[in-house]
PDB file of C-alpha atoms and ligand atoms in Angstrom:
ATOM      1  CA  UNK A   1      67.762 -66.205 -42.556  1.00  0.00           C
ATOM      2  CA  UNK A   2      64.772 -65.516 -44.971  1.00  0.00           C
ATOM      3  CA  UNK A   3      65.430 -63.031 -47.516  1.00  0.00           C
ATOM      4  CA  UNK A   4      62.835 -61.383 -49.785  1.00  0.00           C
ATOM      5  CA  UNK A   5      64.104 -60.073 -53.121  1.00  0.00           C
ATOM      6  CA  UNK A   6      61.756 -58.322 -55.989  1.00  0.00           C
ATOM      7  CA  UNK A   7      61.725 -56.743 -59.263  1.00  0.00           C
ATOM      8  CA  UNK A   8      59.293 -55.602 -61.506  1.00  0.00           C
ATOM      9  CA  UNK A   9      60.033 -58.611 -63.533  1.00  0.00           C
ATOM     10  CA  UNK A  10      63.048 -60.833 -64.267  1.00  0.00           C
ATOM     11  CA  UNK A  11      66.142 -58.482 -63.608  1.00  0.00           C
ATOM     12  CA  UNK A  12      66.140 -58.833 -60.099  1.00  0.00           C
ATOM     13  CA  UNK A  13      67.291 -62.708 -60.977  1.00  0.00           C
ATOM     14  CA  UNK A  14      70.565 -61.196 -61.195  1.00  0.00           C
ATOM     15  CA  UNK A  15      70.617 -60.374 -57.599  1.00  0.00           C
ATOM     16  CA  UNK A  16      68.937 -63.819 -56.478  1.00  0.00           C
ATOM     17  CA  UNK A  17      71.785 -65.408 -58.602  1.00  0.00           C
ATOM     18  CA  UNK A  18      74.171 -63.355 -56.865  1.00  0.00           C
ATOM     19  CA  UNK A  19      72.920 -64.470 -53.648  1.00  0.00           C
ATOM     20  CA  UNK A  20      73.031 -68.045 -54.546  1.00  0.00           C
ATOM     21  CA  UNK A  21      76.806 -67.847 -55.123  1.00  0.00           C
ATOM     22  CA  UNK A  22      77.394 -65.655 -51.800  1.00  0.00           C
ATOM     23  CA  UNK A  23      74.800 -67.181 -49.548  1.00  0.00           C
ATOM     24  CA  UNK A  24      73.698 -70.755 -50.671  1.00  0.00           C
ATOM     25  CA  UNK A  25      72.425 -71.616 -47.367  1.00  0.00           C
ATOM     26  CA  UNK A  26      69.957 -68.906 -46.864  1.00  0.00           C
ATOM     27  CA  UNK A  27      66.141 -69.094 -47.606  1.00  0.00           C
ATOM     28  CA  UNK A  28      64.745 -66.628 -50.326  1.00  0.00           C
ATOM     29  CA  UNK A  29      61.529 -65.709 -51.426  1.00  0.00           C
ATOM     30  CA  UNK A  30      61.658 -64.152 -54.957  1.00  0.00           C
ATOM     31  CA  UNK A  31      59.046 -61.942 -56.250  1.00  0.00           C
ATOM     32  CA  UNK A  32      58.539 -60.746 -59.894  1.00  0.00           C
ATOM     33  CA  UNK A  33      55.707 -58.116 -60.356  1.00  0.00           C
ATOM     34  CA  UNK A  34      54.974 -59.435 -63.820  1.00  0.00           C
ATOM     35  CA  UNK A  35      51.362 -57.521 -63.854  1.00  0.00           C
ATOM     36  CA  UNK A  36      53.125 -54.074 -63.891  1.00  0.00           C
ATOM     37  CA  UNK A  37      56.354 -54.555 -65.749  1.00  0.00           C
ATOM     38  CA  UNK A  38      57.961 -52.410 -66.863  1.00  0.00           C
ATOM     39  CA  UNK A  39      58.103 -49.946 -63.794  1.00  0.00           C
ATOM     40  CA  UNK A  40      60.752 -47.593 -65.639  1.00  0.00           C
ATOM     41  CA  UNK A  41      58.255 -45.954 -67.905  1.00  0.00           C
ATOM     42  CA  UNK A  42      55.317 -45.515 -65.086  1.00  0.00           C
ATOM     43  CA  UNK A  43      54.644 -42.581 -62.819  1.00  0.00           C
ATOM     44  CA  UNK A  44      56.020 -42.295 -59.199  1.00  0.00           C
ATOM     45  CA  UNK A  45      52.812 -42.676 -57.265  1.00  0.00           C
ATOM     46  CA  UNK A  46      51.989 -45.863 -59.546  1.00  0.00           C
ATOM     47  CA  UNK A  47      55.386 -47.454 -58.817  1.00  0.00           C
ATOM     48  CA  UNK A  48      55.346 -46.564 -54.925  1.00  0.00           C
ATOM     49  CA  UNK A  49      51.754 -48.210 -54.931  1.00  0.00           C
ATOM     50  CA  UNK A  50      53.480 -51.424 -56.387  1.00  0.00           C
ATOM     51  CA  UNK A  51      56.044 -51.240 -53.752  1.00  0.00           C
ATOM     52  CA  UNK A  52      54.516 -50.959 -51.165  1.00  0.00           C
ATOM     53  CA  UNK A  53      52.164 -54.157 -51.813  1.00  0.00           C
ATOM     54  CA  UNK A  54      55.316 -55.983 -52.456  1.00  0.00           C
ATOM     55  CA  UNK A  55      56.799 -54.743 -49.030  1.00  0.00           C
ATOM     56  CA  UNK A  56      53.527 -55.771 -47.324  1.00  0.00           C
ATOM     57  CA  UNK A  57      53.277 -59.175 -49.404  1.00  0.00           C
ATOM     58  CA  UNK A  58      56.779 -60.248 -48.052  1.00  0.00           C
ATOM     59  CA  UNK A  59      56.669 -58.897 -44.479  1.00  0.00           C
ATOM     60  CA  UNK A  60      53.479 -61.123 -44.157  1.00  0.00           C
ATOM     61  CA  UNK A  61      55.707 -64.166 -45.355  1.00  0.00           C
ATOM     62  CA  UNK A  62      58.131 -63.359 -42.187  1.00  0.00           C
ATOM     63  CA  UNK A  63      61.354 -62.223 -44.144  1.00  0.00           C
ATOM     64  CA  UNK A  64      64.160 -60.860 -42.111  1.00  0.00           C
ATOM     65  CA  UNK A  65      65.189 -58.567 -44.971  1.00  0.00           C
ATOM     66  CA  UNK A  66      64.075 -57.366 -48.214  1.00  0.00           C
ATOM     67  CA  UNK A  67      66.327 -56.500 -51.325  1.00  0.00           C
ATOM     68  CA  UNK A  68      64.848 -54.301 -53.844  1.00  0.00           C
ATOM     69  CA  UNK A  69      66.595 -55.744 -56.950  1.00  0.00           C
ATOM     70  CA  UNK A  70      65.318 -52.884 -59.030  1.00  0.00           C
ATOM     71  CA  UNK A  71      67.254 -49.467 -59.633  1.00  0.00           C
ATOM     72  CA  UNK A  72      63.974 -47.740 -60.756  1.00  0.00           C
ATOM     73  CA  UNK A  73      61.401 -48.996 -57.455  1.00  0.00           C
ATOM     74  CA  UNK A  74      64.655 -48.218 -55.318  1.00  0.00           C
ATOM     75  CA  UNK A  75      64.978 -44.397 -56.738  1.00  0.00           C
ATOM     76  CA  UNK A  76      61.271 -44.333 -56.096  1.00  0.00           C
ATOM     77  CA  UNK A  77      60.463 -45.760 -53.010  1.00  0.00           C
ATOM     78  CA  UNK A  78      63.426 -47.047 -50.698  1.00  0.00           C
ATOM     79  CA  UNK A  79      63.242 -44.163 -48.712  1.00  0.00           C
ATOM     80  CA  UNK A  80      59.644 -44.121 -48.001  1.00  0.00           C
ATOM     81  CA  UNK A  81      59.226 -47.986 -47.391  1.00  0.00           C
ATOM     82  CA  UNK A  82      62.227 -47.363 -44.803  1.00  0.00           C
ATOM     83  CA  UNK A  83      60.140 -44.976 -42.960  1.00  0.00           C
ATOM     84  CA  UNK A  84      57.399 -46.896 -42.928  1.00  0.00           C
ATOM     85  CA  UNK A  85      58.591 -50.398 -42.240  1.00  0.00           C
ATOM     86  CA  UNK A  86      60.636 -51.781 -39.471  1.00  0.00           C
ATOM     87  CA  UNK A  87      63.185 -54.152 -40.948  1.00  0.00           C
ATOM     88  CA  UNK A  88      66.344 -54.244 -43.041  1.00  0.00           C
ATOM     89  CA  UNK A  89      65.097 -52.902 -46.709  1.00  0.00           C
ATOM     90  CA  UNK A  90      68.504 -52.552 -49.194  1.00  0.00           C
ATOM     91  CA  UNK A  91      68.120 -50.744 -52.385  1.00  0.00           C
ATOM     92  CA  UNK A  92      70.229 -50.532 -55.634  1.00  0.00           C
ATOM     93  CA  UNK A  93      71.510 -47.434 -57.337  1.00  0.00           C
ATOM     94  CA  UNK A  94      73.422 -47.815 -60.584  1.00  0.00           C
ATOM     95  CA  UNK A  95      77.313 -48.740 -59.664  1.00  0.00           C
ATOM     96  CA  UNK A  96      78.541 -45.261 -60.687  1.00  0.00           C
ATOM     97  CA  UNK A  97      81.016 -45.078 -57.838  1.00  0.00           C
ATOM     98  CA  UNK A  98      83.057 -48.086 -58.785  1.00  0.00           C
ATOM     99  CA  UNK A  99      83.295 -47.251 -62.458  1.00  0.00           C
ATOM    100  CA  UNK A 100      84.277 -43.582 -61.622  1.00  0.00           C
ATOM    101  CA  UNK A 101      87.176 -45.184 -59.283  1.00  0.00           C
ATOM    102  CA  UNK A 102      88.409 -47.936 -61.520  1.00  0.00           C
ATOM    103  CA  UNK A 103      92.163 -47.373 -62.610  1.00  0.00           C
ATOM    104  CA  UNK A 104      91.850 -46.097 -66.156  1.00  0.00           C
ATOM    105  CA  UNK A 105      92.613 -43.282 -68.568  1.00  0.00           C
ATOM    106  CA  UNK A 106      90.935 -40.318 -66.615  1.00  0.00           C
ATOM    107  CA  UNK A 107      89.878 -38.944 -69.889  1.00  0.00           C
ATOM    108  CA  UNK A 108      87.500 -41.678 -70.932  1.00  0.00           C
ATOM    109  CA  UNK A 109      83.793 -41.461 -69.981  1.00  0.00           C
ATOM    110  CA  UNK A 110      81.355 -43.545 -68.026  1.00  0.00           C
ATOM    111  CA  UNK A 111      78.465 -44.433 -69.811  1.00  0.00           C
ATOM    112  CA  UNK A 112      75.513 -45.129 -67.282  1.00  0.00           C
ATOM    113  CA  UNK A 113      72.697 -46.772 -68.593  1.00  0.00           C
ATOM    114  CA  UNK A 114      69.144 -47.059 -67.016  1.00  0.00           C
ATOM    115  CA  UNK A 115      65.391 -46.557 -67.236  1.00  0.00           C
ATOM    116  CA  UNK A 116      63.640 -43.470 -67.729  1.00  0.00           C
ATOM    117  CA  UNK A 117      62.673 -43.183 -64.057  1.00  0.00           C
ATOM    118  CA  UNK A 118      65.698 -43.847 -62.632  1.00  0.00           C
ATOM    119  CA  UNK A 119      67.384 -41.254 -64.862  1.00  0.00           C
ATOM    120  CA  UNK A 120      64.933 -38.848 -64.071  1.00  0.00           C
ATOM    121  CA  UNK A 121      64.894 -39.164 -60.287  1.00  0.00           C
ATOM    122  CA  UNK A 122      66.729 -37.198 -58.021  1.00  0.00           C
ATOM    123  CA  UNK A 123      68.643 -40.096 -56.232  1.00  0.00           C
ATOM    124  CA  UNK A 124      70.735 -40.496 -59.172  1.00  0.00           C
ATOM    125  CA  UNK A 125      71.848 -36.814 -59.489  1.00  0.00           C
ATOM    126  CA  UNK A 126      72.743 -36.803 -55.935  1.00  0.00           C
ATOM    127  CA  UNK A 127      74.912 -39.962 -56.466  1.00  0.00           C
ATOM    128  CA  UNK A 128      76.446 -37.991 -59.331  1.00  0.00           C
ATOM    129  CA  UNK A 129      77.400 -34.872 -57.434  1.00  0.00           C
ATOM    130  CA  UNK A 130      78.816 -37.084 -54.663  1.00  0.00           C
ATOM    131  CA  UNK A 131      81.039 -39.427 -56.784  1.00  0.00           C
ATOM    132  CA  UNK A 132      81.211 -37.998 -60.383  1.00  0.00           C
ATOM    133  CA  UNK A 133      83.661 -35.157 -59.238  1.00  0.00           C
ATOM    134  CA  UNK A 134      85.031 -34.337 -62.923  1.00  0.00           C
ATOM    135  CA  UNK A 135      81.541 -35.085 -64.835  1.00  0.00           C
ATOM    136  CA  UNK A 136      82.693 -38.131 -66.529  1.00  0.00           C
ATOM    137  CA  UNK A 137      79.510 -39.871 -66.617  1.00  0.00           C
ATOM    138  CA  UNK A 138      76.811 -39.597 -69.516  1.00  0.00           C
ATOM    139  CA  UNK A 139      73.338 -40.947 -68.701  1.00  0.00           C
ATOM    140  CA  UNK A 140      71.123 -42.947 -71.407  1.00  0.00           C
ATOM    141  CA  UNK A 141      68.037 -44.560 -70.864  1.00  0.00           C
ATOM    142  CA  UNK A 142      67.439 -47.858 -72.550  1.00  0.00           C
ATOM    143  CA  UNK A 143      63.424 -48.305 -72.205  1.00  0.00           C
ATOM    144  CA  UNK A 144      63.111 -51.235 -74.741  1.00  0.00           C
ATOM    145  CA  UNK A 145      65.763 -53.536 -73.287  1.00  0.00           C
ATOM    146  CA  UNK A 146      63.665 -54.547 -70.284  1.00  0.00           C
ATOM    147  CA  UNK A 147      61.011 -55.580 -72.797  1.00  0.00           C
ATOM    148  CA  UNK A 148      63.538 -57.488 -74.566  1.00  0.00           C
ATOM    149  CA  UNK A 149      64.565 -59.080 -71.950  1.00  0.00           C
ATOM    150  CA  UNK A 150      60.973 -60.050 -70.473  1.00  0.00           C
ATOM    151  CA  UNK A 151      60.848 -61.976 -73.918  1.00  0.00           C
ATOM    152  CA  UNK A 152      64.004 -63.710 -73.334  1.00  0.00           C
ATOM    153  CA  UNK A 153      65.194 -61.861 -76.521  1.00  0.00           C
ATOM    154  CA  UNK A 154      68.718 -60.915 -76.050  1.00  0.00           C
ATOM    155  CA  UNK A 155      70.826 -62.001 -79.222  1.00  0.00           C
ATOM    156  CA  UNK A 156      68.331 -61.055 -81.982  1.00  0.00           C
ATOM    157  CA  UNK A 157      69.283 -58.816 -84.926  1.00  0.00           C
ATOM    158  CA  UNK A 158      66.479 -55.962 -83.480  1.00  0.00           C
ATOM    159  CA  UNK A 159      68.401 -56.017 -80.190  1.00  0.00           C
ATOM    160  CA  UNK A 160      71.591 -55.008 -81.622  1.00  0.00           C
ATOM    161  CA  UNK A 161      70.131 -52.295 -83.920  1.00  0.00           C
ATOM    162  CA  UNK A 162      68.228 -51.211 -80.815  1.00  0.00           C
ATOM    163  CA  UNK A 163      71.574 -50.874 -78.549  1.00  0.00           C
ATOM    164  CA  UNK A 164      73.870 -49.566 -81.533  1.00  0.00           C
ATOM    165  CA  UNK A 165      71.046 -46.971 -82.169  1.00  0.00           C
ATOM    166  CA  UNK A 166      70.999 -46.036 -78.551  1.00  0.00           C
ATOM    167  CA  UNK A 167      74.774 -46.069 -78.200  1.00  0.00           C
ATOM    168  CA  UNK A 168      75.036 -43.447 -81.454  1.00  0.00           C
ATOM    169  CA  UNK A 169      73.452 -40.791 -78.649  1.00  0.00           C
ATOM    170  CA  UNK A 170      76.914 -40.289 -77.349  1.00  0.00           C
ATOM    171  CA  UNK A 171      78.669 -41.717 -80.123  1.00  0.00           C
ATOM    172  CA  UNK A 172      79.737 -44.834 -77.501  1.00  0.00           C
ATOM    173  CA  UNK A 173      83.055 -46.449 -78.613  1.00  0.00           C
ATOM    174  CA  UNK A 174      85.824 -48.429 -76.522  1.00  0.00           C
ATOM    175  CA  UNK A 175      88.175 -45.572 -77.221  1.00  0.00           C
ATOM    176  CA  UNK A 176      85.814 -43.084 -75.690  1.00  0.00           C
ATOM    177  CA  UNK A 177      84.337 -44.735 -72.816  1.00  0.00           C
ATOM    178  CA  UNK A 178      86.165 -46.996 -70.109  1.00  0.00           C
ATOM    179  CA  UNK A 179      83.107 -48.694 -68.774  1.00  0.00           C
ATOM    180  CA  UNK A 180      79.411 -49.189 -68.972  1.00  0.00           C
ATOM    181  CA  UNK A 181      77.262 -49.352 -65.782  1.00  0.00           C
ATOM    182  CA  UNK A 182      74.448 -51.320 -66.145  1.00  0.00           C
ATOM    183  CA  UNK A 183      71.776 -49.339 -63.833  1.00  0.00           C
ATOM    184  CA  UNK A 184      68.857 -51.746 -64.221  1.00  0.00           C
ATOM    185  CA  UNK A 185      68.860 -55.533 -63.328  1.00  0.00           C
ATOM    186  CA  UNK A 186      66.992 -56.305 -66.449  1.00  0.00           C
ATOM    187  CA  UNK A 187      70.402 -55.506 -68.632  1.00  0.00           C
ATOM    188  CA  UNK A 188      72.473 -58.048 -67.281  1.00  0.00           C
ATOM    189  CA  UNK A 189      71.064 -60.663 -69.615  1.00  0.00           C
ATOM    190  CA  UNK A 190      72.552 -58.505 -72.712  1.00  0.00           C
ATOM    191  CA  UNK A 191      76.528 -58.324 -71.591  1.00  0.00           C
ATOM    192  CA  UNK A 192      77.592 -60.493 -74.665  1.00  0.00           C
ATOM    193  CA  UNK A 193      75.807 -57.924 -77.094  1.00  0.00           C
ATOM    194  CA  UNK A 194      77.625 -54.899 -75.508  1.00  0.00           C
ATOM    195  CA  UNK A 195      80.718 -56.529 -75.854  1.00  0.00           C
ATOM    196  CA  UNK A 196      79.733 -57.738 -79.541  1.00  0.00           C
ATOM    197  CA  UNK A 197      78.901 -53.876 -80.211  1.00  0.00           C
ATOM    198  CA  UNK A 198      81.962 -52.204 -78.301  1.00  0.00           C
ATOM    199  CA  UNK A 199      84.556 -54.702 -78.022  1.00  0.00           C
ATOM    200  CA  UNK A 200      86.863 -56.375 -75.300  1.00  0.00           C
ATOM    201  CA  UNK A 201      88.287 -53.192 -73.458  1.00  0.00           C
ATOM    202  CA  UNK A 202      84.957 -52.047 -72.246  1.00  0.00           C
ATOM    203  CA  UNK A 203      84.214 -52.788 -68.679  1.00  0.00           C
ATOM    204  CA  UNK A 204      80.754 -54.023 -67.951  1.00  0.00           C
ATOM    205  CA  UNK A 205      79.708 -52.628 -64.015  1.00  0.00           C
ATOM    206  CA  UNK A 206      76.358 -54.418 -62.563  1.00  0.00           C
ATOM    207  CA  UNK A 207      75.653 -53.636 -58.764  1.00  0.00           C
ATOM    208  CA  UNK A 208      74.843 -57.307 -58.124  1.00  0.00           C
ATOM    209  CA  UNK A 209      78.219 -58.303 -56.115  1.00  0.00           C
ATOM    210  CA  UNK A 210      77.793 -54.566 -53.994  1.00  0.00           C
ATOM    211  CA  UNK A 211      74.155 -55.294 -53.228  1.00  0.00           C
ATOM    212  CA  UNK A 212      74.745 -58.870 -52.275  1.00  0.00           C
ATOM    213  CA  UNK A 213      77.896 -57.989 -50.193  1.00  0.00           C
ATOM    214  CA  UNK A 214      76.125 -55.084 -48.375  1.00  0.00           C
ATOM    215  CA  UNK A 215      73.099 -57.475 -47.726  1.00  0.00           C
ATOM    216  CA  UNK A 216      75.539 -59.626 -45.739  1.00  0.00           C
ATOM    217  CA  UNK A 217      77.067 -56.782 -43.581  1.00  0.00           C
ATOM    218  CA  UNK A 218      73.261 -55.945 -42.816  1.00  0.00           C
ATOM    219  CA  UNK A 219      72.507 -59.676 -41.626  1.00  0.00           C
ATOM    220  CA  UNK A 220      75.897 -60.608 -40.602  1.00  0.00           C
ATOM    221  CA  UNK A 221      76.309 -63.512 -42.993  1.00  0.00           C
ATOM    222  CA  UNK A 222      79.454 -64.990 -43.854  1.00  0.00           C
ATOM    223  CA  UNK A 223      80.443 -64.598 -47.601  1.00  0.00           C
ATOM    224  CA  UNK A 224      81.341 -67.626 -49.503  1.00  0.00           C
ATOM    225  CA  UNK A 225      83.995 -67.543 -52.047  1.00  0.00           C
ATOM    226  CA  UNK A 226      82.330 -68.106 -55.513  1.00  0.00           C
ATOM    227  CA  UNK A 227      82.270 -71.823 -56.477  1.00  0.00           C
ATOM    228  CA  UNK A 228      85.183 -72.012 -59.425  1.00  0.00           C
ATOM    229  CA  UNK A 229      82.637 -73.930 -61.556  1.00  0.00           C
ATOM    230  CA  UNK A 230      80.011 -71.565 -61.471  1.00  0.00           C
ATOM    231  CA  UNK A 231      76.587 -72.985 -60.682  1.00  0.00           C
ATOM    232  CA  UNK A 232      74.235 -75.079 -63.295  1.00  0.00           C
ATOM    233  CA  UNK A 233      70.745 -75.326 -62.583  1.00  0.00           C
ATOM    234  CA  UNK A 234      69.549 -78.702 -64.324  1.00  0.00           C
ATOM    235  CA  UNK A 235      66.131 -79.110 -63.240  1.00  0.00           C
ATOM    236  CA  UNK A 236      63.303 -76.508 -62.147  1.00  0.00           C
ATOM    237  CA  UNK A 237      62.928 -77.998 -58.628  1.00  0.00           C
ATOM    238  CA  UNK A 238      66.984 -77.466 -58.122  1.00  0.00           C
ATOM    239  CA  UNK A 239      65.836 -73.497 -58.043  1.00  0.00           C
ATOM    240  CA  UNK A 240      63.362 -74.542 -55.570  1.00  0.00           C
ATOM    241  CA  UNK A 241      64.375 -77.193 -53.287  1.00  0.00           C
ATOM    242  CA  UNK A 242      68.032 -76.821 -53.926  1.00  0.00           C
ATOM    243  CA  UNK A 243      68.304 -73.190 -53.128  1.00  0.00           C
ATOM    244  CA  UNK A 244      65.219 -73.013 -50.688  1.00  0.00           C
ATOM    245  CA  UNK A 245      63.399 -70.497 -52.853  1.00  0.00           C
ATOM    246  CA  UNK A 246      59.959 -69.852 -53.253  1.00  0.00           C
ATOM    247  CA  UNK A 247      58.949 -67.826 -56.377  1.00  0.00           C
ATOM    248  CA  UNK A 248      56.132 -65.677 -56.798  1.00  0.00           C
ATOM    249  CA  UNK A 249      54.601 -63.307 -60.048  1.00  0.00           C
ATOM    250  CA  UNK A 250      52.467 -60.433 -58.643  1.00  0.00           C
ATOM    251  CA  UNK A 251      51.219 -62.502 -55.674  1.00  0.00           C
ATOM    252  CA  UNK A 252      50.832 -65.705 -57.125  1.00  0.00           C
ATOM    253  CA  UNK A 253      53.363 -68.848 -56.004  1.00  0.00           C
ATOM    254  CA  UNK A 254      55.002 -70.483 -59.044  1.00  0.00           C
ATOM    255  CA  UNK A 255      55.185 -74.155 -58.548  1.00  0.00           C
ATOM    256  CA  UNK A 256      54.616 -76.062 -61.743  1.00  0.00           C
ATOM    257  CA  UNK A 257      57.740 -76.908 -63.747  1.00  0.00           C
ATOM    258  CA  UNK A 258      56.574 -75.482 -66.992  1.00  0.00           C
ATOM    259  CA  UNK A 259      56.778 -71.957 -65.436  1.00  0.00           C
ATOM    260  CA  UNK A 260      59.369 -72.727 -63.409  1.00  0.00           C
ATOM    261  CA  UNK A 261      61.390 -73.971 -66.111  1.00  0.00           C
ATOM    262  CA  UNK A 262      61.408 -69.897 -67.314  1.00  0.00           C
ATOM    263  CA  UNK A 263      63.289 -68.995 -64.077  1.00  0.00           C
ATOM    264  CA  UNK A 264      65.814 -72.054 -64.763  1.00  0.00           C
ATOM    265  CA  UNK A 265      66.598 -70.617 -68.480  1.00  0.00           C
ATOM    266  CA  UNK A 266      66.994 -67.242 -67.008  1.00  0.00           C
ATOM    267  CA  UNK A 267      69.564 -68.260 -64.222  1.00  0.00           C
ATOM    268  CA  UNK A 268      71.357 -70.506 -66.557  1.00  0.00           C
ATOM    269  CA  UNK A 269      71.426 -67.194 -68.636  1.00  0.00           C
ATOM    270  CA  UNK A 270      72.773 -65.232 -65.735  1.00  0.00           C
ATOM    271  CA  UNK A 271      75.488 -67.835 -64.827  1.00  0.00           C
ATOM    272  CA  UNK A 272      76.655 -67.761 -68.827  1.00  0.00           C
ATOM    273  CA  UNK A 273      76.800 -63.841 -68.611  1.00  0.00           C
ATOM    274  CA  UNK A 274      78.183 -63.975 -65.462  1.00  0.00           C
ATOM    275  CA  UNK A 275      81.961 -63.760 -66.528  1.00  0.00           C
ATOM    276  CA  UNK A 276      81.284 -60.701 -68.871  1.00  0.00           C
ATOM    277  CA  UNK A 277      82.906 -58.109 -66.741  1.00  0.00           C
TER     278      UNK A 277
HETATM  279  N1  DGL B   1      64.861 -53.916 -63.317  1.00  0.00           N
HETATM  280  C1  DGL B   1      64.608 -52.694 -63.111  1.00  0.00           C
HETATM  281  C2  DGL B   1      65.433 -51.549 -62.546  1.00  0.00           C
HETATM  282  O1  DGL B   1      66.607 -52.161 -62.362  1.00  0.00           O
HETATM  283  C3  DGL B   1      63.092 -52.465 -63.349  1.00  0.00           C
HETATM  284  C4  DGL B   1      62.926 -52.417 -65.238  1.00  0.00           C
HETATM  285  C5  DGL B   1      61.512 -51.694 -65.527  1.00  0.00           C
HETATM  286  O2  DGL B   1      60.481 -52.414 -65.025  1.00  0.00           O
HETATM  287  O3  DGL B   1      61.413 -50.795 -66.197  1.00  0.00           O
HETATM  288  O4  DGL B   1      65.379 -50.959 -62.835  1.00  0.00           O
END
C-alpha cells in the first residue's frame, strides 16, 4: 500500500516514525508544508486551502490512504476532506481519552497542550464533552513550540523558559497533574524538556500509536511488534530507499542528501524521545 502522511512541517514525522515501527513494509509519501508552517495561528479558510491542495497532490501520487498528521489541520479540515474525496482520510486529535482513562489519582488534572486553532475549534470541545465527564482537562496553547521545533531547538534555555512560563498558567506540577497530552505533533520533540521541568511522575501522552493503529485497521494491515532495539537511521538514503519513502516540501520532492539529512536528524531525535512516556 502507498500511504500519504502530511503536516504543516516536521511534526508529522512522529507519525511516520511510528508507521516505520509498525508497518515497515509499506510505501510512504511524507509531505511537509514548509511554505505555510505554522498552521496553528492561521485562519480556518487558509488552512482549508492548504489541506485541500495537499490532499489533491497526494491523490495524484496514487496513495491508498492519507493521514493528516496534524491536529490543527484535522480540526479544521478532516470532515470536509472526507466529504469531498473518496479514499480513507485519517486525522489526529489530542489523545485526551487515554489520558483521562489512565489509572491514576482521579483528583489529578490532565494538561492538554495544542496550537491556538486546535484549542479554539469545536472538534476539541466536542471531544471533551464526550470523554472528560469530570472536567479534569485544562487546555494550554503553546504556539511558539512549533517554531522552536522547526528550528531544531529542543533543549535551549529559551525553550526551557518558554515552557516553564506557559506551565505557570495553571501552576502545572507533577503533584497536581497526572499527564500531559501532546495535542500537536510538533510537541513530541520536547519530551525530555517536559520531564526536566516537571519530573519523572508525569505521563507524556501522544497520539502517534493510536493514529497508526487506526491506519492499520482501516487498511487491514498486520501490525508488527516493535523492534526491541529501535530503529537507527544512519544515511539519508536509509529513510528514502530503506523505508520506501518519498519526501516532499510544499510540492517539491527532496532528493539531495543535504536536505534529506534534516529528516534523518529529526527521525533520530524521535527515536531518542520515543521512550519518554
Ligand atoms: N503539527 C501540527 C499539529 O499537530 C501543527 C503545527 C502548526 O503548524 O501550527 O497541530
